[in-house]
XYZ file of C-alpha atoms in Angstrom:
394
model
C -29.943 -1.038 -2.084
C -31.468 1.987 -3.779
C -30.748 2.469 -7.452
C -28.033 5.073 -8.057
C -25.735 5.343 -11.032
C -21.970 5.202 -10.644
C -21.695 8.547 -12.443
C -24.031 10.103 -9.846
C -21.989 8.616 -7.040
C -18.630 9.918 -8.206
C -20.091 13.339 -8.898
C -20.480 13.692 -5.130
C -17.423 11.635 -4.160
C -13.692 11.531 -4.921
C -12.720 9.434 -7.935
C -12.715 5.827 -6.832
C -9.800 3.485 -7.313
C -10.231 -0.262 -7.392
C -8.039 -2.714 -5.517
C -8.764 -6.287 -6.587
C -7.668 -9.474 -4.825
C -6.977 -11.060 -8.201
C -6.572 -14.698 -7.144
C -8.020 -14.418 -3.640
C -5.633 -16.034 -1.105
C -3.719 -18.158 -3.648
C 0.014 -17.573 -3.231
C 3.267 -19.415 -3.916
C 4.975 -18.125 -0.753
C 4.288 -18.896 2.904
C 5.283 -15.677 4.680
C 4.384 -16.226 8.325
C 3.323 -12.621 8.933
C 0.872 -12.364 6.017
C -2.402 -10.776 7.142
C -4.422 -12.247 4.282
C -3.355 -15.515 2.643
C -3.798 -18.756 4.584
C -2.804 -21.279 1.899
C 0.742 -21.706 3.245
C 2.382 -21.318 -0.154
C 0.297 -24.153 -1.652
C -2.314 -22.540 -3.899
C -3.737 -25.773 -5.284
C -4.073 -27.116 -8.818
C -6.769 -24.650 -9.901
C -5.961 -20.970 -9.397
C -8.966 -18.856 -8.480
C -9.363 -16.112 -11.083
C -11.849 -13.297 -11.554
C -14.675 -14.477 -13.805
C -14.707 -12.746 -17.161
C -18.266 -11.296 -16.957
C -17.466 -9.811 -13.531
C -14.178 -8.361 -14.764
C -15.839 -6.707 -17.734
C -18.770 -5.367 -15.676
C -16.550 -3.698 -13.073
C -14.206 -2.164 -15.639
C -17.205 -0.819 -17.564
C -18.658 0.795 -14.418
C -15.365 2.392 -13.502
C -14.915 3.784 -17.012
C -18.482 5.102 -17.182
C -18.055 6.993 -13.939
C -14.516 8.261 -14.318
C -13.635 11.937 -14.470
C -10.597 11.573 -16.675
C -8.613 8.921 -14.820
C -9.093 5.360 -13.609
C -6.878 3.458 -11.193
C -6.662 -0.304 -10.708
C -4.446 -2.088 -8.173
C -4.066 -5.864 -8.559
C -3.131 -7.760 -5.423
C -3.364 -11.222 -3.922
C -2.260 -13.618 -2.724
C 0.147 -13.557 -5.631
C -1.645 -11.847 -8.558
C 0.774 -13.107 -11.212
C -0.622 -16.603 -10.626
C -3.607 -15.384 -12.689
C -1.357 -15.534 -15.758
C -0.557 -13.052 -18.542
C -3.630 -14.045 -20.539
C -5.806 -12.741 -17.720
C -4.013 -9.395 -17.618
C -4.098 -9.144 -21.396
C -7.896 -9.282 -21.093
C -7.726 -6.620 -18.394
C -5.916 -4.087 -20.577
C -8.060 -5.001 -23.585
C -11.294 -4.323 -21.670
C -9.878 -1.122 -20.213
C -8.962 0.178 -23.669
C -12.275 -0.757 -25.285
C -14.491 0.521 -22.460
C -12.663 3.736 -21.549
C -13.932 7.153 -22.563
C -11.678 9.114 -24.924
C -8.554 10.564 -23.292
C -8.968 8.586 -20.074
C -5.701 8.104 -18.183
C -5.614 4.470 -17.023
C -3.265 3.429 -14.214
C -2.494 -0.173 -13.310
C -0.343 -1.369 -10.435
C 0.514 -4.839 -9.183
C 1.792 -5.828 -5.762
C 3.805 -9.007 -6.166
C 6.319 -11.121 -4.289
C 8.448 -10.892 -7.449
C 9.287 -14.584 -7.762
C 7.351 -15.147 -11.010
C 8.595 -12.116 -12.946
C 10.447 -13.082 -16.117
C 11.327 -11.304 -19.362
C 7.845 -11.834 -20.816
C 6.097 -10.394 -17.772
C 8.495 -7.437 -17.703
C 7.887 -6.727 -21.387
C 4.130 -6.770 -20.782
C 4.457 -4.368 -17.822
C 6.553 -1.993 -19.917
C 4.160 -1.984 -22.886
C 1.163 -1.163 -20.685
C 2.980 1.078 -18.159
C 2.216 -1.011 -15.068
C 3.732 0.161 -11.775
C 5.084 -2.838 -9.867
C 5.392 -3.092 -6.099
C 7.833 -5.838 -5.079
C 7.918 -7.243 -1.550
C 11.502 -7.442 -0.304
C 12.484 -7.330 3.369
C 16.159 -6.463 2.988
C 19.426 -8.307 2.307
C 19.227 -12.063 1.806
C 19.978 -13.001 5.419
C 16.973 -10.935 6.560
C 14.587 -11.583 3.677
C 14.957 -15.368 3.600
C 14.008 -15.822 7.249
C 10.368 -14.865 6.688
C 9.593 -14.769 2.959
C 9.817 -18.459 2.119
C 8.212 -21.140 -0.042
C 5.983 -23.876 1.364
C 9.109 -26.006 1.904
C 10.837 -23.218 3.839
C 13.251 -22.179 1.075
C 14.077 -18.477 0.954
C 12.883 -16.457 -2.035
C 15.546 -13.712 -2.198
C 17.383 -14.946 -5.292
C 14.155 -15.398 -7.241
C 12.972 -11.906 -6.284
C 16.251 -10.270 -7.279
C 16.136 -12.062 -10.652
C 12.648 -10.641 -11.154
C 13.844 -7.151 -10.276
C 16.670 -7.481 -12.799
C 14.113 -8.308 -15.507
C 12.120 -5.203 -14.555
C 15.264 -3.103 -14.880
C 16.156 -4.560 -18.262
C 12.699 -3.692 -19.560
C 12.747 -0.222 -17.925
C 9.650 -0.936 -15.812
C 8.794 1.418 -12.944
C 8.826 -0.421 -9.630
C 9.112 0.161 -5.924
C 9.934 -1.930 -2.875
C 7.638 -2.823 0.009
C 9.537 -3.787 3.146
C 7.829 -5.250 6.206
C 9.544 -4.156 9.411
C 9.563 -7.025 11.889
C 11.682 -8.488 14.692
C 14.374 -9.510 12.211
C 15.106 -6.075 10.725
C 13.687 -3.426 13.079
C 17.170 -2.884 14.576
C 18.835 -2.813 11.160
C 17.792 0.582 9.756
C 21.350 1.668 8.786
C 21.942 -1.727 7.156
C 18.637 -1.594 5.257
C 19.163 1.954 4.014
C 22.745 1.228 2.918
C 21.566 -1.932 1.158
C 18.800 -0.026 -0.673
C 21.377 2.496 -1.916
C 23.861 -0.196 -2.916
C 21.185 -2.099 -4.840
C 19.917 1.159 -6.389
C 16.414 0.488 -5.101
C 15.247 4.085 -5.082
C 11.633 3.812 -3.895
C 10.604 2.022 -0.711
C 7.659 1.777 1.656
C 8.192 0.551 5.211
C 5.276 -1.434 6.659
C 5.314 -2.090 10.417
C 4.500 -5.738 11.058
C 1.483 -6.876 12.982
C -0.041 -10.326 13.091
C -3.758 -10.116 12.339
C -6.322 -11.411 9.858
C -8.017 -8.979 7.516
C -10.948 -11.422 7.559
C -11.300 -10.750 11.322
C -11.407 -6.973 11.316
C -12.574 -6.497 14.902
C -10.082 -8.914 16.463
C -7.125 -7.334 18.293
C -3.850 -7.316 16.395
C -0.729 -8.991 17.737
C 2.012 -6.415 17.258
C 5.402 -7.972 16.567
C 7.512 -4.875 17.200
C 7.147 -2.224 19.886
C 6.398 1.459 19.243
C 9.788 2.313 20.746
C 11.588 -0.072 18.384
C 9.783 1.233 15.320
C 10.323 4.845 16.363
C 14.058 4.283 16.701
C 14.084 2.517 13.324
C 12.361 5.496 11.655
C 14.762 8.012 13.209
C 17.804 6.042 12.109
C 16.345 5.613 8.629
C 15.596 9.355 8.502
C 19.225 10.209 9.313
C 20.425 8.128 6.387
C 17.638 9.378 4.079
C 18.178 13.110 4.745
C 21.774 13.314 3.458
C 22.333 16.977 4.397
C 19.117 17.993 2.655
C 19.703 16.033 -0.545
C 17.769 12.732 -0.337
C 18.382 10.191 -3.081
C 15.880 7.597 -1.854
C 12.116 7.934 -1.907
C 10.735 6.665 1.421
C 6.945 6.847 1.323
C 6.455 7.954 4.930
C 9.028 10.732 4.618
C 7.775 11.784 1.181
C 4.216 12.113 2.482
C 5.394 14.157 5.445
C 7.171 16.505 3.042
C 4.049 16.709 0.852
C 2.084 17.889 3.866
C 4.644 20.603 4.642
C 4.570 22.008 1.101
C 0.778 22.207 1.037
C -0.092 18.978 -0.750
C -2.447 16.218 0.410
C -0.496 13.052 1.259
C -1.264 10.140 -1.066
C -0.845 7.499 1.656
C -4.116 6.735 3.417
C -2.424 6.428 6.822
C -1.333 10.077 6.724
C -4.333 11.366 4.804
C -7.134 13.311 6.431
C -9.750 10.747 5.399
C -10.291 7.091 4.597
C -12.240 6.201 1.506
C -11.983 6.648 -2.229
C -11.035 3.007 -2.752
C -13.160 -0.094 -3.105
C -11.521 -3.450 -2.432
C -12.903 -6.421 -4.354
C -12.409 -10.069 -3.609
C -11.864 -12.450 -6.513
C -15.530 -13.505 -6.272
C -16.805 -9.913 -6.462
C -17.439 -9.241 -2.766
C -16.774 -5.555 -2.084
C -15.163 -4.013 1.019
C -14.004 -0.529 2.042
C -10.386 -1.510 2.838
C -8.147 -4.554 2.545
C -7.723 -4.544 6.333
C -11.497 -5.022 6.640
C -12.315 -8.105 4.538
C -14.826 -9.185 7.132
C -18.449 -10.153 6.454
C -19.607 -7.326 8.713
C -17.909 -4.829 6.401
C -19.087 -6.346 3.125
C -20.753 -3.699 0.943
C -22.296 -6.090 -1.565
C -21.141 -8.129 -4.513
C -20.089 -6.459 -7.762
C -21.771 -9.190 -9.805
C -25.200 -7.993 -8.661
C -24.604 -4.575 -7.083
C -23.236 -1.451 -8.732
C -20.081 0.176 -7.406
C -22.198 3.259 -6.737
C -24.488 1.268 -4.461
C -21.446 -0.030 -2.599
C -20.088 3.490 -2.179
C -23.392 4.631 -0.693
C -23.774 1.649 1.608
C -24.190 2.699 5.279
C -21.232 0.497 6.241
C -19.007 2.388 3.805
C -20.140 5.700 5.244
C -19.469 4.484 8.791
C -16.034 3.225 7.748
C -15.148 6.553 6.126
C -16.063 8.399 9.336
C -13.659 6.331 11.483
C -10.638 8.413 10.554
C -12.092 11.574 12.091
C -13.016 9.952 15.402
C -9.871 10.917 17.270
C -8.893 10.260 20.860
C -8.560 13.290 23.204
C -4.775 12.804 23.126
C -4.743 12.986 19.320
C -6.853 16.134 19.242
C -4.351 17.908 21.494
C -1.200 16.603 19.786
C 1.013 19.156 18.052
C 1.816 16.639 15.309
C -1.794 15.746 14.443
C -1.551 17.516 11.079
C 1.271 15.137 10.110
C -0.226 11.766 11.033
C -3.995 12.514 11.083
C -4.434 9.957 13.831
C -2.843 7.096 11.896
C -4.672 4.008 10.664
C -8.026 3.198 12.315
C -7.150 -0.523 12.157
C -4.144 0.183 14.388
C -6.038 2.299 16.893
C -6.239 0.480 20.188
C -7.192 1.362 23.715
C -4.050 1.557 25.815
C -5.960 0.456 28.887
C -4.784 -2.956 30.022
C -7.199 -5.666 28.998
C -8.900 -3.538 26.334
C -7.115 -3.722 22.998
C -10.092 -3.533 20.652
C -9.270 -1.901 17.289
C -10.861 1.427 16.445
C -10.437 2.843 19.945
C -7.757 5.138 21.300
C -4.510 6.051 19.600
C -2.674 4.296 16.790
C -0.500 1.580 18.328
C 2.491 3.214 16.612
C 1.632 6.727 17.826
C 4.789 6.855 19.929
C 6.842 5.812 16.877
C 5.514 8.643 14.720
C 5.766 11.200 17.528
C 9.394 10.251 18.060
C 10.133 10.655 14.337
C 8.348 14.001 14.014
C 10.047 15.446 17.099
C 13.423 14.159 15.936
C 13.269 15.217 12.298
C 10.887 18.175 12.127
C 13.520 20.918 11.991
C 15.350 19.247 9.107
C 12.124 18.424 7.286
C 10.937 22.036 7.567
C 14.261 23.145 6.103
C 13.793 20.698 3.232
C 10.252 22.002 2.634
C 11.427 25.637 2.547
C 14.145 24.757 0.035
C 11.614 22.904 -2.108
C 9.201 25.848 -2.113
C 11.974 28.308 -2.992
C 13.058 26.169 -5.933
C 9.467 25.792 -7.122
C 8.942 29.544 -6.938
C 12.072 30.186 -9.017
C 10.880 27.689 -11.638
C 7.415 29.287 -11.779
C 8.799 32.834 -12.039
C 11.596 31.927 -14.399
C 15.061 33.465 -14.796
């Protein structure tokens, strides 16, 4: 790779956020639909952790290149298996290596089973945003999110959430939509309201390996099923123009209508801006593409700038704009931006290679947009009127 400083790279690129697979595939749950971990809920006696010199090097590079803010997302496996001592080093290095007045953001995606009062206190002190995986009420959740012995994890997760609430920690819910809950949108939405879980992201389930990026995905729900789910969820969410829940897909749609760039990569106009690191320092452009063919280097030897300028990264970033003829002519293209390249498949029988054709869930999104557009436009107009009144003043 040619020598280029991280500061030079970010001067010509959006600020980069780091997503780090903190303990690689180590996890204490054995969710059968997981696209990453293969340990079956048995992580072994020695947890794989990020080596200290690598941790410090990456944080230093991010801080040297930042333009006022730095974002770190810690995932797994189950990242809390790394232990609080590890994360105490993280925040210590961030504080000591940051430029003055740098805004540092940390988030953790966790299954929630290991959260206790001490973890919650730590998250509160350092303003971590926590994403907790929870598939719905206990009867739904415990069918798929289980320990190695097959025991459901719902009660442990809810205890963790209660600790987050006691400590006043910001958190949201990540819900995988699969065969067991795709027909339960009214039940899920009512349950979220009853449990006062105000922020949720729905993730349509597909069975694939992120380590096999070019292999076809096995989709566990149909586009029709997911489309119906989204429409039913939208009805409950809208509440006569006064939503009380934050549903990421709906929020990003509204952002688009009021002139803002969606923050979710699926609905954004471009891929990129994030580097995904494995526990050993291997660098990739996306956590759906942890395949040797997409490896951009290793952060122990290569700079993040070199990874950003790798030809594979450039090719990955260009995937989003390579739209099918159907997408280019679609009246809702500005809403979905062609979806996720990993979900794009040829709809010709016998040819389901990713990266070709339309997003597998294209029909789902089209159904939602056609069904809810009038109400969403009304919500956007009301939002803009209120914002104008605030800006002008009484």
